Amino acid sequence: MDLAFLHPLYEHPGPWASVYVGTSRHTEDTPHERHLTARALTDLAEQGCDTATCAAVRGALEALEHSSEPNGRAIFAHAGEVVLQPSLARPPQRDSAHWAPLPHTAPLLELAGEDPVCVVAYVDRKGADFELRDALGERDAGSVKGREHPIHRTASSDWSERHFQLKVENTWEHNAAEVADALSVCQEETGADLVILVGDDRERRAVHERLPQRLRDAVVEAPHGPGSRLLDDDVARIREEHVRGRAETEMDRFLAARTPDDEGRAGAVEGVPALVEAAREHRIDELLIRPDGPDAHREVWIGEDPDQVAVRRTDLQILGEQNSWSARADDALIRSAVATGAAAVSVAPADGAAREEAPAGGLGALLRWA
């Protein structure tokens, strides 16, 4: 997950109100939203949230009652102002409200981070139609038309007909190259994370083989014939499989990198003390966070700057930081990652003894250098 959109949350010191609201269970006939508003504001007030910030959260929650959000929203408020309220790609298991020195951003890795934008290409022998799918739905993304003649084979086997068949083959190959070029441009312009090829086996494969190397790992072929349209459920399933695949790939990288080389250096670390040290040295390239890990809510100490993080309060004082606050380890590490341009990914427990406990305590990182 690219964390750049979180920058506004770290331009001002805390404390912060962080509210996660699910809307998938709401209907116009239930008072759930009004009940939620009252409960969230009560929770924030009990945790020490100031009146102005409570009022800002109230306004955002009341506005959400009339929105068409399918899953919900996260609301981050500070000093009487809502600073960020990203939509959620999936609803939270339960609504929650937090008041803390740092915004509670860790749940976003699961709820908002991995909802890949994808281009669906409906391919046939004459060209392709492109469709963009994202959290807002689907919309046209252009098309490409190749040569139209000759496009159909004949059943004859004499020499002249075999010559004609060769021309047909050349037309198909030319059109597949045209589609691949246009699809590459479409993906680059839209920033799509995923490309789905739909059509007959031969046409899909011909286009796939002609796509640039940078896209090969982002392409999925859907087993539908030409002219069929992918249903929302199909796209949702492919997206979820893509997200799981990316998480598994990052876990494989982590498991391989945490083994020291011949000089005793590892390309990955786990556990709060090692991660805190890496964060202070700006060495984190990608955070791995397991939602159920016990270290996620472990207490660390932070200063005003993102790289001022320590396991013990006295460590910050030794570093010359006079002001310090207690914070959750996952939120403190995400703040450091945002400041240094690192990424983050949520990894769930998987089969296999090596994976079940990785990363240790639920927090790990791939490093920029060992």
GROMACS .gro file of C-alpha atoms in nm:
model
  370
    1MET     CA    1   0.000   0.000   0.000
    2ASP     CA    2   0.129   0.343  -0.097
    3LEU     CA    3   0.103   0.558   0.216
    4ALA     CA    4   0.152   0.897   0.051
    5PHE     CA    5  -0.214   0.995   0.096
    6LEU     CA    6  -0.159   0.996   0.474
    7HIS     CA    7   0.087   1.288   0.466
    8PRO     CA    8  -0.173   1.547   0.585
    9LEU     CA    9  -0.212   1.353   0.910
   10TYR     CA   10   0.148   1.415   1.009
   11GLU     CA   11   0.177   1.783   0.926
   12HIS     CA   12   0.044   1.880   1.271
   13PRO     CA   13   0.110   1.742   1.621
   14GLY     CA   14  -0.161   1.544   1.800
   15PRO     CA   15  -0.375   1.445   1.964
   16TRP     CA   16  -0.604   1.301   1.696
   17ALA     CA   17  -0.954   1.159   1.678
   18SER     CA   18  -0.976   0.848   1.460
   19VAL     CA   19  -1.320   0.704   1.385
   20TYR     CA   20  -1.399   0.400   1.169
   21VAL     CA   21  -1.758   0.379   1.047
   22GLY     CA   22  -1.919   0.090   0.859
   23THR     CA   23  -2.223   0.166   0.642
   24SER     CA   24  -2.289  -0.169   0.473
   25ARG     CA   25  -2.540  -0.269   0.743
   26HIS     CA   26  -2.728   0.062   0.742
   27THR     CA   27  -3.072   0.121   0.595
   28GLU     CA   28  -3.292   0.426   0.584
   29ASP     CA   29  -3.535   0.255   0.821
   30THR     CA   30  -3.290   0.215   1.111
   31PRO     CA   31  -3.158   0.470   1.359
   32HIS     CA   32  -2.813   0.311   1.347
   33GLU     CA   33  -2.637   0.626   1.223
   34ARG     CA   34  -2.780   0.846   1.499
   35HIS     CA   35  -2.690   0.582   1.759
   36LEU     CA   36  -2.340   0.557   1.612
   37THR     CA   37  -2.290   0.933   1.626
   38ALA     CA   38  -2.386   0.945   1.993
   39ARG     CA   39  -2.170   0.645   2.085
   40ALA     CA   40  -1.863   0.767   1.892
   41LEU     CA   41  -1.882   1.114   2.046
   42THR     CA   42  -1.929   0.967   2.393
   43ASP     CA   43  -1.626   0.741   2.345
   44LEU     CA   44  -1.413   1.031   2.223
   45ALA     CA   45  -1.522   1.259   2.506
   46GLU     CA   46  -1.447   0.992   2.765
   47GLN     CA   47  -1.097   0.954   2.618
   48GLY     CA   48  -1.037   1.329   2.651
   49CYS     CA   49  -1.123   1.464   2.305
   50ASP     CA   50  -1.181   1.840   2.305
   51THR     CA   51  -1.521   1.991   2.228
   52ALA     CA   52  -1.423   2.145   1.893
   53THR     CA   53  -1.284   1.819   1.756
   54CYS     CA   54  -1.591   1.627   1.879
   55ALA     CA   55  -1.806   1.879   1.691
   56ALA     CA   56  -1.602   1.828   1.372
   57VAL     CA   57  -1.644   1.451   1.400
   58ARG     CA   58  -2.017   1.495   1.462
   59GLY     CA   59  -2.050   1.695   1.140
   60ALA     CA   60  -1.866   1.429   0.937
   61LEU     CA   61  -2.080   1.150   1.084
   62GLU     CA   62  -2.402   1.339   1.016
   63ALA     CA   63  -2.293   1.401   0.655
   64LEU     CA   64  -2.220   1.029   0.619
   65GLU     CA   65  -2.585   0.953   0.701
   66HIS     CA   66  -2.682   1.098   0.361
   67SER     CA   67  -2.391   0.962   0.156
   68SER     CA   68  -2.389   0.662  -0.074
   69GLU     CA   69  -2.075   0.507   0.075
   70PRO     CA   70  -2.112   0.128   0.024
   71ASN     CA   71  -1.869   0.020   0.298
   72GLY     CA   72  -1.792   0.313   0.525
   73ARG     CA   73  -1.531   0.573   0.597
   74ALA     CA   74  -1.243   0.654   0.827
   75ILE     CA   75  -1.253   1.002   0.983
   76PHE     CA   76  -0.939   1.171   1.118
   77ALA     CA   77  -0.988   1.500   1.303
   78HIS     CA   78  -0.755   1.736   1.488
   79ALA     CA   79  -0.794   2.077   1.657
   80GLY     CA   80  -1.158   2.113   1.556
   81GLU     CA   81  -1.108   2.013   1.192
   82VAL     CA   82  -1.159   1.694   0.990
   83VAL     CA   83  -0.829   1.656   0.806
   84LEU     CA   84  -0.885   1.332   0.614
   85GLN     CA   85  -1.178   1.095   0.563
   86PRO     CA   86  -1.090   0.820   0.313
   87SER     CA   87  -1.357   0.580   0.191
   88LEU     CA   88  -1.321   0.217   0.293
   89ALA     CA   89  -1.289  -0.066   0.043
   90ARG     CA   90  -1.449  -0.305   0.291
   91PRO     CA   91  -1.652  -0.243   0.608
   92PRO     CA   92  -1.489  -0.267   0.952
   93GLN     CA   93  -1.596  -0.558   1.170
   94ARG     CA   94  -1.711  -0.304   1.426
   95ASP     CA   95  -1.730   0.074   1.446
   96SER     CA   96  -1.465   0.237   1.666
   97ALA     CA   97  -1.342   0.572   1.796
   98HIS     CA   98  -0.991   0.655   1.924
   99TRP     CA   99  -0.830   0.964   2.080
  100ALA     CA  100  -0.451   0.940   2.085
  101PRO     CA  101  -0.127   1.131   2.017
  102LEU     CA  102  -0.112   0.975   1.669
  103PRO     CA  103  -0.391   0.902   1.422
  104HIS     CA  104  -0.486   0.533   1.438
  105THR     CA  105  -0.406   0.448   1.075
  106ALA     CA  106  -0.313   0.079   1.101
  107PRO     CA  107  -0.668  -0.051   1.021
  108LEU     CA  108  -0.650   0.126   0.684
  109LEU     CA  109  -0.408  -0.139   0.559
  110GLU     CA  110  -0.694  -0.388   0.560
  111LEU     CA  111  -0.995  -0.163   0.516
  112ALA     CA  112  -0.881   0.084   0.253
  113GLY     CA  113  -0.538  -0.004   0.125
  114GLU     CA  114  -0.571  -0.299  -0.107
  115ASP     CA  115  -0.851  -0.227  -0.351
  116PRO     CA  116  -0.666  -0.244  -0.682
  117VAL     CA  117  -0.781  -0.034  -0.974
  118CYS     CA  118  -0.806  -0.255  -1.280
  119VAL     CA  119  -0.846  -0.228  -1.655
  120VAL     CA  120  -1.063  -0.497  -1.812
  121ALA     CA  121  -0.980  -0.561  -2.180
  122TYR     CA  122  -1.245  -0.740  -2.387
  123VAL     CA  123  -1.029  -0.884  -2.665
  124ASP     CA  124  -1.126  -1.030  -3.003
  125ARG     CA  125  -0.952  -1.073  -3.337
  126LYS     CA  126  -1.040  -0.721  -3.452
  127GLY     CA  127  -0.927  -0.527  -3.144
  128ALA     CA  128  -1.045  -0.464  -2.789
  129ASP     CA  129  -1.268  -0.252  -2.567
  130PHE     CA  130  -1.125  -0.128  -2.238
  131GLU     CA  131  -1.318  -0.078  -1.915
  132LEU     CA  132  -1.186   0.081  -1.593
  133ARG     CA  133  -1.301  -0.074  -1.265
  134ASP     CA  134  -1.236   0.088  -0.927
  135ALA     CA  135  -1.412   0.166  -0.598
  136LEU     CA  136  -1.643   0.409  -0.782
  137GLY     CA  137  -1.772   0.143  -1.021
  138GLU     CA  138  -1.704   0.089  -1.389
  139ARG     CA  139  -1.658   0.324  -1.684
  140ASP     CA  140  -1.539   0.320  -2.043
  141ALA     CA  141  -1.162   0.348  -2.087
  142GLY     CA  142  -1.135   0.351  -2.465
  143SER     CA  143  -1.090   0.094  -2.740
  144VAL     CA  144  -0.856  -0.007  -3.020
  145LYS     CA  145  -0.946  -0.133  -3.368
  146GLY     CA  146  -0.700  -0.329  -3.576
  147ARG     CA  147  -0.715  -0.459  -3.932
  148GLU     CA  148  -1.050  -0.605  -4.030
  149HIS     CA  149  -0.942  -0.810  -4.334
  150PRO     CA  150  -0.865  -1.087  -4.368
  151ILE     CA  151  -0.990  -1.204  -4.030
  152HIS     CA  152  -1.160  -1.542  -4.088
  153ARG     CA  153  -1.003  -1.871  -4.187
  154THR     CA  154  -1.143  -2.101  -4.453
  155ALA     CA  155  -1.177  -2.479  -4.447
  156SER     CA  156  -0.992  -2.544  -4.776
  157SER     CA  157  -0.641  -2.691  -4.774
  158ASP     CA  158  -0.512  -2.607  -5.125
  159TRP     CA  159  -0.206  -2.384  -5.174
  160SER     CA  160  -0.392  -2.059  -5.242
  161GLU     CA  161  -0.610  -2.106  -4.939
  162ARG     CA  162  -0.307  -2.185  -4.721
  163HIS     CA  163  -0.158  -1.858  -4.844
  164PHE     CA  164  -0.482  -1.685  -4.741
  165GLN     CA  165  -0.468  -1.856  -4.401
  166LEU     CA  166  -0.121  -1.711  -4.349
  167LYS     CA  167  -0.258  -1.362  -4.416
  168VAL     CA  168  -0.528  -1.426  -4.158
  169GLU     CA  169  -0.266  -1.532  -3.906
  170ASN     CA  170  -0.067  -1.216  -3.980
  171THR     CA  171  -0.378  -1.004  -3.925
  172TRP     CA  172  -0.443  -1.167  -3.587
  173GLU     CA  173  -0.082  -1.113  -3.478
  174HIS     CA  174  -0.085  -0.752  -3.597
  175ASN     CA  175  -0.408  -0.681  -3.409
  176ALA     CA  176  -0.280  -0.850  -3.091
  177ALA     CA  177   0.024  -0.621  -3.101
  178GLU     CA  178  -0.201  -0.317  -3.151
  179VAL     CA  179  -0.414  -0.418  -2.853
  180ALA     CA  180  -0.109  -0.481  -2.633
  181ASP     CA  181   0.036  -0.138  -2.716
  182ALA     CA  182  -0.293   0.043  -2.651
  183LEU     CA  183  -0.351  -0.154  -2.329
  184SER     CA  184  -0.005  -0.064  -2.202
  185VAL     CA  185  -0.078   0.305  -2.261
  186CYS     CA  186  -0.422   0.274  -2.095
  187GLN     CA  187  -0.271   0.111  -1.787
  188GLU     CA  188  -0.005   0.377  -1.758
  189GLU     CA  189  -0.254   0.664  -1.798
  190THR     CA  190  -0.502   0.522  -1.544
  191GLY     CA  191  -0.243   0.394  -1.296
  192ALA     CA  192  -0.423   0.059  -1.285
  193ASP     CA  193  -0.274  -0.205  -1.054
  194LEU     CA  194  -0.432  -0.496  -1.238
  195VAL     CA  195  -0.513  -0.585  -1.601
  196ILE     CA  196  -0.781  -0.844  -1.677
  197LEU     CA  197  -0.789  -0.998  -2.026
  198VAL     CA  198  -1.126  -1.135  -2.138
  199GLY     CA  199  -1.180  -1.328  -2.463
  200ASP     CA  200  -1.101  -1.655  -2.638
  201ASP     CA  201  -0.790  -1.840  -2.523
  202ARG     CA  202  -0.586  -1.764  -2.832
  203GLU     CA  203  -0.662  -1.392  -2.839
  204ARG     CA  204  -0.598  -1.350  -2.467
  205ARG     CA  205  -0.268  -1.534  -2.487
  206ALA     CA  206  -0.154  -1.343  -2.797
  207VAL     CA  207  -0.211  -1.008  -2.626
  208HIS     CA  208  -0.059  -1.126  -2.297
  209GLU     CA  209   0.263  -1.236  -2.468
  210ARG     CA  210   0.304  -0.894  -2.632
  211LEU     CA  211   0.260  -0.683  -2.319
  212PRO     CA  212   0.574  -0.522  -2.177
  213GLN     CA  213   0.761  -0.707  -1.904
  214ARG     CA  214   0.661  -0.450  -1.640
  215LEU     CA  215   0.297  -0.561  -1.674
  216ARG     CA  216   0.339  -0.939  -1.686
  217ASP     CA  217   0.286  -0.992  -1.313
  218ALA     CA  218  -0.019  -0.762  -1.309
  219VAL     CA  219  -0.215  -0.951  -1.579
  220VAL     CA  220  -0.493  -1.203  -1.516
  221GLU     CA  221  -0.673  -1.393  -1.791
  222ALA     CA  222  -1.045  -1.447  -1.733
  223PRO     CA  223  -1.202  -1.763  -1.883
  224HIS     CA  224  -1.486  -1.594  -2.074
  225GLY     CA  225  -1.560  -1.598  -2.446
  226PRO     CA  226  -1.558  -1.290  -2.670
  227GLY     CA  227  -1.845  -1.050  -2.617
  228SER     CA  228  -1.917  -1.159  -2.260
  229ARG     CA  229  -1.892  -0.896  -1.986
  230LEU     CA  230  -1.737  -0.959  -1.648
  231LEU     CA  231  -1.981  -0.942  -1.360
  232ASP     CA  232  -1.903  -0.735  -1.051
  233ASP     CA  233  -1.859  -1.059  -0.854
  234ASP     CA  234  -1.601  -1.179  -1.106
  235VAL     CA  235  -1.400  -0.858  -1.075
  236ALA     CA  236  -1.426  -0.862  -0.694
  237ARG     CA  237  -1.298  -1.220  -0.683
  238ILE     CA  238  -1.006  -1.146  -0.916
  239ARG     CA  239  -0.918  -0.835  -0.715
  240GLU     CA  240  -0.918  -1.029  -0.389
  241GLU     CA  241  -0.702  -1.303  -0.539
  242HIS     CA  242  -0.461  -1.038  -0.667
  243VAL     CA  243  -0.436  -0.877  -0.322
  244ARG     CA  244  -0.375  -1.214  -0.155
  245GLY     CA  245  -0.112  -1.298  -0.414
  246ARG     CA  246   0.073  -0.972  -0.356
  247ALA     CA  247   0.067  -1.024   0.021
  248GLU     CA  248   0.201  -1.378  -0.018
  249THR     CA  249   0.476  -1.252  -0.248
  250GLU     CA  250   0.582  -0.992   0.008
  251MET     CA  251   0.576  -1.256   0.281
  252ASP     CA  252   0.800  -1.480   0.070
  253ARG     CA  253   1.041  -1.188   0.023
  254PHE     CA  254   1.038  -1.124   0.397
  255LEU     CA  255   1.101  -1.487   0.493
  256ALA     CA  256   1.392  -1.505   0.250
  257ALA     CA  257   1.539  -1.169   0.353
  258ARG     CA  258   1.533  -1.225   0.728
  259THR     CA  259   1.790  -1.504   0.695
  260PRO     CA  260   2.137  -1.349   0.745
  261ASP     CA  261   2.386  -1.369   0.460
  262ASP     CA  262   2.743  -1.497   0.488
  263GLU     CA  263   2.845  -1.171   0.657
  264GLY     CA  264   2.566  -1.197   0.913
  265ARG     CA  265   2.349  -0.921   0.761
  266ALA     CA  266   1.976  -0.964   0.708
  267GLY     CA  267   1.753  -0.775   0.465
  268ALA     CA  268   1.453  -0.789   0.698
  269VAL     CA  269   1.382  -0.736   1.067
  270GLU     CA  270   1.098  -0.818   1.303
  271GLY     CA  271   1.001  -0.728   1.656
  272VAL     CA  272   0.954  -0.381   1.800
  273PRO     CA  273   1.314  -0.304   1.913
  274ALA     CA  274   1.464  -0.387   1.572
  275LEU     CA  275   1.189  -0.199   1.387
  276VAL     CA  276   1.230   0.110   1.604
  277GLU     CA  277   1.603   0.114   1.529
  278ALA     CA  278   1.536   0.073   1.154
  279ALA     CA  279   1.277   0.353   1.163
  280ARG     CA  280   1.520   0.593   1.332
  281GLU     CA  281   1.779   0.515   1.063
  282HIS     CA  282   1.524   0.553   0.775
  283ARG     CA  283   1.597   0.198   0.661
  284ILE     CA  284   1.240   0.066   0.635
  285ASP     CA  285   1.142  -0.004   0.274
  286GLU     CA  286   0.814  -0.184   0.345
  287LEU     CA  287   0.628  -0.255   0.667
  288LEU     CA  288   0.453  -0.589   0.715
  289ILE     CA  289   0.175  -0.582   0.973
  290ARG     CA  290  -0.022  -0.885   1.086
  291PRO     CA  291  -0.354  -0.753   1.223
  292ASP     CA  292  -0.375  -1.008   1.505
  293GLY     CA  293  -0.013  -0.963   1.613
  294PRO     CA  294   0.040  -0.882   1.982
  295ASP     CA  295   0.308  -0.620   1.910
  296ALA     CA  296   0.073  -0.400   1.703
  297HIS     CA  297  -0.067  -0.230   2.015
  298ARG     CA  298   0.255  -0.248   2.215
  299GLU     CA  299   0.353   0.084   2.371
  300VAL     CA  300   0.640   0.283   2.224
  301TRP     CA  301   0.746   0.644   2.281
  302ILE     CA  302   0.743   0.915   2.015
  303GLY     CA  303   0.869   1.269   1.979
  304GLU     CA  304   0.751   1.545   1.749
  305ASP     CA  305   0.940   1.415   1.444
  306PRO     CA  306   0.861   1.082   1.270
  307ASP     CA  307   1.206   0.938   1.332
  308GLN     CA  308   1.184   1.016   1.704
  309VAL     CA  309   1.059   0.680   1.821
  310ALA     CA  310   1.191   0.459   2.099
  311VAL     CA  311   1.107   0.154   2.305
  312ARG     CA  312   1.164   0.341   2.631
  313ARG     CA  313   1.093   0.703   2.718
  314THR     CA  314   1.446   0.751   2.849
  315ASP     CA  315   1.583   0.652   2.508
  316LEU     CA  316   1.423   0.962   2.356
  317GLN     CA  317   1.570   1.179   2.628
  318ILE     CA  318   1.914   1.039   2.553
  319LEU     CA  319   1.856   1.134   2.188
  320GLY     CA  320   1.785   1.490   2.299
  321GLU     CA  321   1.404   1.490   2.264
  322GLN     CA  322   1.242   1.680   2.550
  323ASN     CA  323   0.877   1.614   2.461
  324SER     CA  324   0.750   1.259   2.434
  325TRP     CA  325   0.421   1.072   2.422
  326SER     CA  326   0.308   0.711   2.443
  327ALA     CA  327   0.173   0.559   2.118
  328ARG     CA  328   0.084   0.227   1.959
  329ALA     CA  329   0.379   0.062   1.785
  330ASP     CA  330   0.195   0.007   1.455
  331ASP     CA  331   0.077   0.369   1.431
  332ALA     CA  332   0.423   0.505   1.521
  333LEU     CA  333   0.593   0.287   1.259
  334ILE     CA  334   0.340   0.388   0.993
  335ARG     CA  335   0.414   0.754   1.070
  336SER     CA  336   0.784   0.686   1.015
  337ALA     CA  337   0.709   0.496   0.694
  338VAL     CA  338   0.502   0.785   0.555
  339ALA     CA  339   0.781   1.032   0.626
  340THR     CA  340   1.043   0.824   0.444
  341GLY     CA  341   0.830   0.710   0.150
  342ALA     CA  342   0.807   0.347   0.259
  343ALA     CA  343   0.514   0.120   0.177
  344ALA     CA  344   0.311  -0.110   0.402
  345VAL     CA  345   0.115  -0.430   0.358
  346SER     CA  346  -0.124  -0.625   0.578
  347VAL     CA  347  -0.031  -0.993   0.599
  348ALA     CA  348  -0.265  -1.254   0.741
  349PRO     CA  349  -0.157  -1.581   0.904
  350ALA     CA  350  -0.108  -1.851   0.641
  351ASP     CA  351  -0.052  -2.226   0.628
  352GLY     CA  352   0.288  -2.351   0.733
  353ALA     CA  353   0.480  -2.322   1.058
  354ALA     CA  354   0.722  -2.063   0.918
  355ARG     CA  355   0.440  -1.836   0.811
  356GLU     CA  356   0.212  -1.867   1.113
  357GLU     CA  357   0.445  -1.672   1.339
  358ALA     CA  358   0.587  -1.437   1.077
  359PRO     CA  359   0.664  -1.166   1.130
  360ALA     CA  360   0.733  -1.225   1.500
  361GLY     CA  361   0.486  -1.034   1.713
  362GLY     CA  362   0.299  -0.928   1.399
  363LEU     CA  363   0.537  -0.647   1.295
  364GLY     CA  364   0.821  -0.675   1.046
  365ALA     CA  365   0.994  -0.484   0.768
  366LEU     CA  366   1.194  -0.527   0.453
  367LEU     CA  367   1.497  -0.302   0.467
  368ARG     CA  368   1.645  -0.062   0.214
  369TRP     CA  369   1.992  -0.183   0.302
  370ALA     CA  370   2.122  -0.441   0.543
   0.00000   0.00000   0.00000
